[in-house]
Short mmCIF file of C-alpha atoms in Angstrom, two decimals:
data_model
loop_
_atom_site.label_atom_id
_atom_site.label_comp_id
_atom_site.label_asym_id
_atom_site.label_seq_id
_atom_site.Cartn_x
_atom_site.Cartn_y
_atom_site.Cartn_z
CA MET A 1 12.36 32.63 -19.15
CA THR A 2 13.59 30.30 -16.39
CA ASP A 3 10.19 30.27 -14.63
CA GLY A 4 8.45 29.61 -17.94
CA TYR A 5 10.76 26.68 -18.71
CA ALA A 6 10.26 25.17 -15.24
CA ALA A 7 6.47 25.55 -15.41
CA ARG A 8 6.29 23.98 -18.87
CA LEU A 9 8.61 21.10 -17.92
CA LEU A 10 6.69 20.39 -14.71
CA ASN A 11 3.40 20.31 -16.58
CA GLU A 12 4.81 17.94 -19.21
CA ILE A 13 6.16 15.55 -16.59
CA VAL A 14 3.00 15.54 -14.46
CA ALA A 15 0.81 15.14 -17.56
CA ALA A 16 2.90 12.16 -18.72
CA ALA A 17 2.75 10.61 -15.25
CA VAL A 18 -1.02 10.98 -15.00
CA GLU A 19 -1.59 9.71 -18.55
CA ARG A 20 0.47 6.60 -17.81
CA GLU A 21 -1.13 6.18 -14.36
CA ALA A 22 2.18 6.52 -12.50
CA SER A 23 2.14 6.56 -8.70
CA ASP A 24 5.48 8.36 -8.28
CA ILE A 25 7.88 10.66 -10.13
CA HIS A 26 11.64 10.56 -9.47
CA LEU A 27 13.80 13.54 -10.46
CA GLU A 28 17.47 12.56 -10.26
CA ASN A 29 20.84 14.12 -11.05
CA GLY A 30 23.71 12.00 -12.33
CA PRO A 31 27.07 12.18 -14.12
CA GLY A 32 25.29 12.17 -17.48
CA GLY A 33 22.80 14.87 -16.50
CA GLY A 34 19.30 14.82 -15.11
CA ARG A 35 16.76 12.08 -15.65
CA VAL A 36 13.09 11.54 -14.84
CA ARG A 37 11.64 8.15 -13.95
CA LEU A 38 7.99 7.22 -13.46
CA ARG A 39 6.79 4.36 -11.26
CA ILE A 40 4.15 2.57 -13.32
CA ASP A 41 2.47 -0.54 -11.92
CA GLY A 42 5.24 -0.76 -9.32
CA HIS A 43 8.16 -0.57 -11.77
CA LEU A 44 10.31 2.47 -12.62
CA GLN A 45 10.47 3.55 -16.26
CA ILE A 46 12.45 6.35 -17.92
CA TRP A 47 10.49 9.35 -19.14
CA ALA A 48 12.16 10.21 -22.44
CA LYS A 49 12.92 13.83 -23.29
CA LYS A 50 14.98 14.81 -26.32
CA GLU A 51 16.71 17.92 -25.01
CA PRO A 52 18.88 17.92 -21.83
CA LEU A 53 16.90 18.52 -18.63
CA ASN A 54 17.64 21.42 -16.30
CA LEU A 55 16.44 19.75 -13.13
CA ALA A 56 17.95 22.38 -10.83
CA VAL A 57 15.46 24.98 -12.07
CA LEU A 58 12.59 22.50 -11.78
CA LEU A 59 13.60 21.50 -8.24
CA THR A 60 13.73 25.13 -7.16
CA ARG A 61 10.24 25.79 -8.54
CA LEU A 62 8.79 22.72 -6.88
CA LYS A 63 10.37 23.57 -3.51
CA LEU A 64 8.94 27.11 -3.72
CA LEU A 65 5.46 25.84 -4.56
CA ALA A 66 5.60 23.32 -1.70
CA GLY A 67 6.80 25.87 0.87
CA MET A 68 10.22 24.25 1.30
CA ASP A 69 13.54 26.01 1.92
CA ILE A 70 15.16 26.54 -1.50
CA GLY A 71 18.48 27.44 0.14
CA GLU A 72 18.75 24.14 2.01
CA GLN A 73 20.29 21.38 -0.09
CA ARG A 74 22.24 19.50 2.59
CA LEU A 75 19.30 18.06 4.54
CA PRO A 76 16.21 16.10 3.45
CA GLN A 77 12.95 18.06 3.30
CA ASP A 78 9.28 17.16 2.94
CA GLY A 79 6.55 19.23 1.32
CA ARG A 80 3.14 19.05 -0.24
CA LEU A 81 1.28 21.06 -2.88
CA SER A 82 -2.00 21.08 -4.79
CA TYR A 83 -1.60 20.94 -8.56
CA ARG A 84 -4.30 21.44 -11.18
CA LEU A 85 -3.87 19.60 -14.47
CA GLY A 86 -6.74 20.56 -16.73
CA SER A 87 -9.90 19.50 -14.90
CA ARG A 88 -8.02 17.22 -12.50
CA GLN A 89 -6.99 18.28 -9.01
CA LEU A 90 -3.86 16.50 -7.77
CA GLU A 91 -2.01 16.45 -4.49
CA LEU A 92 1.76 16.10 -4.87
CA ARG A 93 3.75 14.89 -1.86
CA LEU A 94 7.44 15.84 -2.16
CA ALA A 95 10.56 14.48 -0.46
CA THR A 96 14.11 15.66 -1.24
CA LEU A 97 17.32 13.76 -0.58
CA PRO A 98 20.88 15.14 -0.83
CA THR A 99 23.06 12.80 -2.93
CA VAL A 100 26.66 13.10 -4.11
CA GLU A 101 25.36 14.13 -7.54
CA GLY A 102 22.95 16.75 -6.18
CA GLU A 103 19.45 16.80 -4.80
CA LYS A 104 17.05 14.00 -5.67
CA LEU A 105 13.29 14.58 -5.48
CA ALA A 106 10.60 11.92 -5.14
CA ILE A 107 7.00 12.95 -5.81
CA ARG A 108 3.99 10.85 -4.80
CA ILE A 109 0.91 11.61 -6.91
CA LEU A 110 -2.40 11.52 -5.07
CA GLU A 111 -5.76 11.98 -6.74
CA SER A 112 -8.92 11.55 -4.66
CA ARG A 113 -11.08 10.26 -7.49
CA ARG A 114 -8.52 7.62 -8.49
CA GLY A 115 -7.69 6.09 -5.14
CA LEU A 116 -11.12 5.30 -3.66
CA LEU A 117 -12.17 1.90 -4.96
CA PRO A 118 -14.74 -0.50 -3.48
CA LEU A 119 -13.44 -3.71 -1.93
CA GLU A 120 -14.88 -5.75 -4.81
CA GLN A 121 -12.38 -4.10 -7.15
CA LEU A 122 -9.28 -4.77 -5.03
CA GLY A 123 -8.66 -8.37 -6.09
CA PHE A 124 -10.14 -10.25 -3.13
CA SER A 125 -11.25 -13.78 -3.96
CA GLU A 126 -14.85 -14.53 -3.00
CA GLU A 127 -13.76 -16.54 0.05
CA ASN A 128 -11.14 -14.02 1.20
CA LEU A 129 -13.62 -11.16 0.91
CA ARG A 130 -16.17 -13.12 2.95
CA LEU A 131 -13.57 -13.81 5.65
CA TYR A 132 -12.32 -10.22 5.69
CA ARG A 133 -15.84 -8.81 6.01
CA SER A 134 -16.48 -11.13 8.94
CA LEU A 135 -13.49 -9.50 10.70
CA TYR A 136 -14.36 -5.81 10.31
CA ARG A 137 -18.12 -6.21 10.67
CA ALA A 138 -17.64 -7.26 14.29
CA PRO A 139 -18.77 -4.53 16.73
CA HIS A 140 -15.35 -4.33 18.38
CA GLY A 141 -11.83 -5.75 18.17
CA LEU A 142 -8.58 -5.11 16.30
CA VAL A 143 -8.10 -5.92 12.60
CA LEU A 144 -4.60 -5.66 11.11
CA LEU A 145 -3.41 -5.30 7.51
CA SER A 146 0.22 -6.23 6.87
CA GLY A 147 2.63 -5.89 4.00
CA PRO A 148 5.59 -3.82 2.83
CA THR A 149 5.38 -0.17 1.80
CA GLY A 150 3.45 0.17 -1.45
CA SER A 151 1.43 -3.03 -1.07
CA GLY A 152 -1.93 -1.23 -1.11
CA LYS A 153 -2.73 -1.45 2.61
CA THR A 154 -4.03 2.14 2.80
CA THR A 155 -6.22 1.65 -0.29
CA THR A 156 -7.77 -1.43 1.33
CA LEU A 157 -8.31 0.45 4.60
CA TYR A 158 -9.99 3.36 2.81
CA ALA A 159 -12.27 0.96 0.92
CA THR A 160 -13.17 -0.66 4.24
CA LEU A 161 -13.94 2.69 5.87
CA GLN A 162 -16.15 3.67 2.93
CA GLU A 163 -18.17 0.50 3.46
CA LEU A 164 -18.46 1.12 7.21
CA ASN A 165 -19.24 4.82 6.88
CA GLU A 166 -22.75 5.80 7.95
CA VAL A 167 -24.36 8.67 9.84
CA GLY A 168 -24.86 6.64 13.01
CA LYS A 169 -21.14 5.88 13.46
CA ASN A 170 -18.36 8.18 14.66
CA ILE A 171 -15.31 7.17 12.60
CA ILE A 172 -11.95 8.81 13.30
CA THR A 173 -8.64 8.16 11.54
CA LEU A 174 -5.07 8.94 12.57
CA GLU A 175 -2.78 9.00 9.52
CA ASP A 176 0.72 9.94 8.40
CA PRO A 177 -0.17 11.70 6.17
CA VAL A 178 -3.86 11.94 5.23
CA GLU A 179 -3.68 10.74 1.62
CA TYR A 180 -7.33 11.05 0.57
CA ARG A 181 -10.24 12.95 2.08
CA LEU A 182 -13.18 10.79 3.10
CA PRO A 183 -16.46 12.73 3.46
CA GLY A 184 -18.24 12.03 6.75
CA ILE A 185 -15.10 10.71 8.45
CA ASN A 186 -12.95 12.70 10.90
CA GLN A 187 -9.34 12.46 9.70
CA VAL A 188 -6.33 13.55 11.75
CA ALA A 189 -2.76 13.89 10.45
CA VAL A 190 0.03 13.06 12.91
CA ASN A 191 2.57 15.79 13.54
CA PRO A 192 5.58 14.47 15.51
CA ARG A 193 7.28 17.90 15.55
CA ALA A 194 4.28 19.29 17.43
CA GLY A 195 4.09 16.23 19.69
CA LEU A 196 1.15 14.60 17.90
CA THR A 197 2.51 11.08 17.48
CA PHE A 198 0.41 7.99 16.82
CA ALA A 199 0.40 7.17 20.54
CA ALA A 200 -0.50 10.73 21.61
CA GLY A 201 -3.14 11.02 18.91
CA LEU A 202 -4.68 7.70 19.89
CA ARG A 203 -4.96 8.87 23.50
CA ALA A 204 -6.95 11.88 22.24
CA LEU A 205 -9.07 9.84 19.84
CA VAL A 206 -10.48 7.50 22.51
CA ARG A 207 -11.88 10.57 24.33
CA GLN A 208 -13.88 11.55 21.21
CA ASP A 209 -16.53 8.85 21.70
CA PRO A 210 -15.49 6.90 18.57
CA ASP A 211 -17.22 3.81 17.23
CA ILE A 212 -14.45 3.00 14.73
CA ILE A 213 -10.80 4.06 14.85
CA MET A 214 -8.30 3.71 12.02
CA VAL A 215 -4.65 4.06 13.03
CA GLY A 216 -2.36 4.45 10.00
CA GLU A 217 0.36 2.22 11.43
CA ILE A 218 1.30 0.43 14.65
CA ARG A 219 4.99 1.27 14.98
CA ASP A 220 5.81 0.70 18.64
CA GLY A 221 4.71 -1.00 21.83
CA GLU A 222 2.93 2.05 23.20
CA THR A 223 0.73 2.41 20.11
CA ALA A 224 0.08 -1.35 20.07
CA ALA A 225 -1.01 -1.33 23.74
CA MET A 226 -3.32 1.63 23.18
CA ALA A 227 -4.87 0.13 20.05
CA LEU A 228 -5.53 -3.13 21.89
CA GLY A 229 -6.91 -1.22 24.87
CA ALA A 230 -9.29 0.77 22.65
CA ALA A 231 -10.48 -2.45 21.01
CA LEU A 232 -11.02 -4.05 24.43
CA THR A 233 -13.31 -1.20 25.51
CA GLY A 234 -15.79 -1.77 22.69
CA ARG A 235 -14.36 -0.02 19.63
CA LEU A 236 -13.48 -1.45 16.25
CA VAL A 237 -9.84 -0.58 15.51
CA LEU A 238 -8.28 -0.95 12.06
CA SER A 239 -4.55 -0.55 11.51
CA THR A 240 -1.50 -1.65 9.52
CA ILE A 241 1.74 -3.28 10.58
CA HIS A 242 4.94 -4.09 8.66
CA THR A 243 5.27 -7.88 8.57
CA ASN A 244 5.67 -10.50 5.85
CA SER A 245 2.61 -12.63 6.66
CA ALA A 246 -0.66 -12.53 8.55
CA ALA A 247 0.68 -14.82 11.28
CA ALA A 248 3.78 -12.65 11.66
CA SER A 249 1.49 -9.72 12.50
CA VAL A 250 0.41 -11.60 15.62
CA SER A 251 4.01 -12.40 16.55
CA ARG A 252 5.00 -8.77 16.00
CA LEU A 253 2.44 -7.54 18.51
CA LEU A 254 3.85 -9.95 21.09
CA GLU A 255 7.41 -8.84 20.28
CA MET A 256 6.33 -5.22 20.89
CA GLY A 257 5.42 -6.20 24.44
CA ALA A 258 1.66 -6.54 24.04
CA GLU A 259 0.11 -8.74 26.71
CA PRO A 260 -0.80 -12.16 25.26
CA PHE A 261 -4.23 -12.16 26.94
CA LEU A 262 -5.01 -8.76 25.34
CA VAL A 263 -3.97 -9.96 21.89
CA ALA A 264 -5.96 -13.19 22.20
CA ALA A 265 -9.05 -11.34 23.47
CA THR A 266 -9.12 -8.42 21.01
CA LEU A 267 -7.37 -9.38 17.75
CA ARG A 268 -10.10 -10.41 15.32
CA GLY A 269 -7.70 -11.28 12.54
CA ALA A 270 -4.96 -10.18 10.17
CA VAL A 271 -4.72 -9.74 6.41
CA ALA A 272 -1.43 -9.93 4.49
CA GLN A 273 -1.37 -8.20 1.11
CA ARG A 274 0.93 -7.81 -1.89
CA LEU A 275 0.50 -6.18 -5.29
CA VAL A 276 1.33 -7.81 -8.61
CA ARG A 277 1.02 -6.44 -12.13
CA LYS A 278 -2.12 -7.38 -14.01
CA LEU A 279 -1.86 -8.76 -17.55
CA CYS A 280 -2.94 -6.44 -20.32
CA PRO A 281 -6.23 -7.98 -21.56
CA ARG A 282 -5.51 -6.90 -25.14
CA CYS A 283 -2.19 -8.68 -25.66
CA LYS A 284 -1.92 -11.45 -23.07
CA LYS A 285 -1.12 -14.91 -24.39
CA PHE A 286 -0.49 -18.45 -23.15
CA ALA A 287 2.59 -20.68 -23.49
CA PRO A 288 3.73 -24.03 -22.01
CA ALA A 289 5.36 -23.91 -18.55
CA ASP A 290 9.09 -24.59 -18.43
CA GLU A 291 10.73 -26.64 -15.63
CA ALA A 292 11.33 -23.67 -13.28
CA GLU A 293 7.75 -22.43 -13.65
CA ALA A 294 6.35 -25.92 -13.25
CA ALA A 295 8.36 -26.42 -10.04
CA TYR A 296 7.21 -23.10 -8.61
CA CYS A 297 3.57 -23.51 -9.60
CA GLY A 298 3.33 -27.18 -8.73
CA CYS A 299 2.10 -28.07 -12.22
CA THR A 300 3.47 -30.31 -14.96
CA VAL A 301 5.92 -29.12 -17.61
CA GLY A 302 3.95 -27.98 -20.64
CA THR A 303 0.88 -26.76 -18.73
CA PRO A 304 -0.36 -23.60 -20.52
CA LEU A 305 0.44 -20.54 -18.41
CA PRO A 306 -0.50 -16.92 -19.12
CA ARG A 307 2.29 -14.68 -20.48
CA ALA A 308 2.86 -10.98 -20.98
CA GLY A 309 2.72 -9.84 -24.59
CA GLY A 310 3.17 -6.19 -25.47
CA CYS A 311 1.08 -3.63 -27.32
CA ALA A 312 0.41 0.10 -27.58
CA VAL A 313 -2.22 -0.05 -24.82
CA CYS A 314 0.26 -1.26 -22.19
CA GLY A 315 3.30 0.57 -23.57
CA GLY A 316 4.91 -2.70 -24.62
CA SER A 317 5.20 -4.09 -21.08
CA GLY A 318 2.42 -6.67 -21.37
CA TYR A 319 0.89 -5.45 -18.10
CA LYS A 320 -1.78 -2.86 -17.38
CA GLY A 321 -2.68 -1.98 -13.79
CA ARG A 322 -2.17 -4.01 -10.64
CA LEU A 323 -4.17 -6.36 -8.47
CA ALA A 324 -3.74 -7.53 -4.90
CA LEU A 325 -2.91 -10.94 -3.48
CA GLN A 326 -4.33 -11.51 -0.01
CA GLU A 327 -4.08 -13.92 2.90
CA VAL A 328 -6.87 -13.58 5.48
CA LEU A 329 -6.27 -15.12 8.91
CA PRO A 330 -9.10 -15.06 11.49
CA VAL A 331 -7.79 -15.41 15.05
CA ARG A 332 -9.76 -18.08 16.89
CA GLY A 333 -9.52 -21.57 18.35
CA GLU A 334 -6.00 -23.00 18.47
CA LEU A 335 -4.47 -19.70 17.29
CA SER A 336 -5.87 -17.94 20.35
CA ARG A 337 -4.45 -20.65 22.60
CA LEU A 338 -1.01 -20.34 20.97
CA ILE A 339 -1.11 -16.57 21.54
CA LEU A 340 -1.92 -17.07 25.23
CA ARG A 341 1.09 -19.41 25.48
CA LYS A 342 3.15 -16.85 23.52
CA ASN A 343 4.18 -19.66 21.19
CA SER A 344 5.31 -17.67 18.15
CA SER A 345 7.13 -20.61 16.53
CA ASP A 346 3.90 -22.56 16.09
CA LEU A 347 1.78 -19.61 14.97
CA GLU A 348 2.96 -19.82 11.36
CA LYS A 349 2.37 -23.61 11.29
CA GLU A 350 -1.14 -23.27 12.67
CA ALA A 351 -1.87 -20.38 10.30
CA ALA A 352 -0.86 -22.57 7.34
CA LEU A 353 -3.37 -25.19 8.49
CA CYS A 354 -6.14 -22.58 8.63
CA GLY A 355 -6.36 -22.34 4.86
CA GLY A 356 -5.25 -19.73 2.36
CA SER A 357 -1.90 -18.07 1.76
CA LEU A 358 -0.49 -15.35 -0.48
CA TYR A 359 1.04 -18.07 -2.62
CA ALA A 360 -2.26 -19.93 -3.05
CA ASP A 361 -4.07 -16.70 -3.91
CA GLY A 362 -1.37 -15.87 -6.45
CA LEU A 363 -1.67 -19.26 -8.13
CA ALA A 364 -5.44 -18.89 -8.31
CA LYS A 365 -5.00 -15.59 -10.13
CA VAL A 366 -2.46 -17.16 -12.52
CA ARG A 367 -5.00 -19.88 -13.29
CA ALA A 368 -7.61 -17.21 -13.93
CA GLY A 369 -5.28 -15.54 -16.45
CA LEU A 370 -5.06 -12.30 -14.44
CA THR A 371 -1.28 -12.29 -13.91
CA THR A 372 1.78 -14.42 -14.63
CA ALA A 373 3.71 -16.96 -12.61
CA GLU A 374 6.75 -14.70 -13.05
CA GLU A 375 4.93 -11.83 -11.29
CA VAL A 376 3.83 -14.03 -8.39
CA LEU A 377 7.32 -15.54 -8.14
CA SER A 378 8.88 -12.07 -7.84
CA THR A 379 6.49 -11.15 -5.02
CA VAL A 380 5.62 -14.21 -2.93
CA GLU A 381 7.70 -17.11 -1.60
CA ARG A 382 6.51 -20.61 -2.38
CA PRO A 383 5.66 -22.54 0.80
CA PRO A 384 7.19 -26.00 1.39
CA ALA A 385 3.96 -27.83 0.51
CA LEU A 386 3.40 -27.87 -3.26
CA ALA A 387 0.16 -26.48 -4.63
CA LYS A 388 -1.15 -28.22 -7.74
CA PHE A 389 -2.86 -26.74 -10.75
#
């Protein structure tokens, strides 16, 4: 009876999450009982269920399926399981957390056929896509993608690898974890408990005669030095780094102890990325800008701006799906000279003179009616210089 209840409840929750295109499921205990929340287009929403939820039974079932210790509730645990929902094959990545109200479980939903999109469908403007392709189509060098967790960096990297993938190239990735399988590409999952860290894995990768290396994340000085060294010896290296802007990616490498001459010689460029919700095409509308919106957007009060409506298609939110904002920064000319002088304070200023920004890309997508000023405002800071509609 208990197993049947847990199986039915799990199937209902996963089915609802997939139907609403949620990226994550949160199972939480609280004073008022258990609740389930789904992360849809980057925002958490309650999954409504009429009867009270017995999350303890569901948590136990999930931990068993994922090979986790059901008797351990005092320490965080990680697990992973394959889950079939009708004709769809899902990978569920689990992480528990002990709270004062009981265990909390976060589930990341991965589906190979949903995550692999071409670059043309990731929101790049025509100019940004041209600039980005000029970076990774070089025969060697380091290309960095920056942004916070959940900003779509891995999706962009996978799309890039798909475009680069061909029989004549040996492409190897080092990831934590491997989120989607890419046919024809050698993918390696790091395993710190076994000693396979990013740095150790990268040392092994360069001995595999690679043409292209993708490192999931540059987290420390050792990994940064090895990535730069691999790029210097004739490989194309793609990676991510946690910074707020493309120029800050350069500064971060220097802060990690990377030699300025290595950074200047090997770093092809950096891309900063954020995700914003996309307006539902069925119910979006336009309304005059108020003073706050006009000040942020650099337009006049009363300029028509796109707004979120609300309909059955988007569940009343006014948004359906997400799109990326990007800033692409090629490293050349004066930027290279500033790196050699280790002049981090002027890097951001010079980068601003080089052209685009996340803010400018966001405004362009507001003008195109793809998202709202409110969405861009909640994601990207407005630079000192006003942009005009």
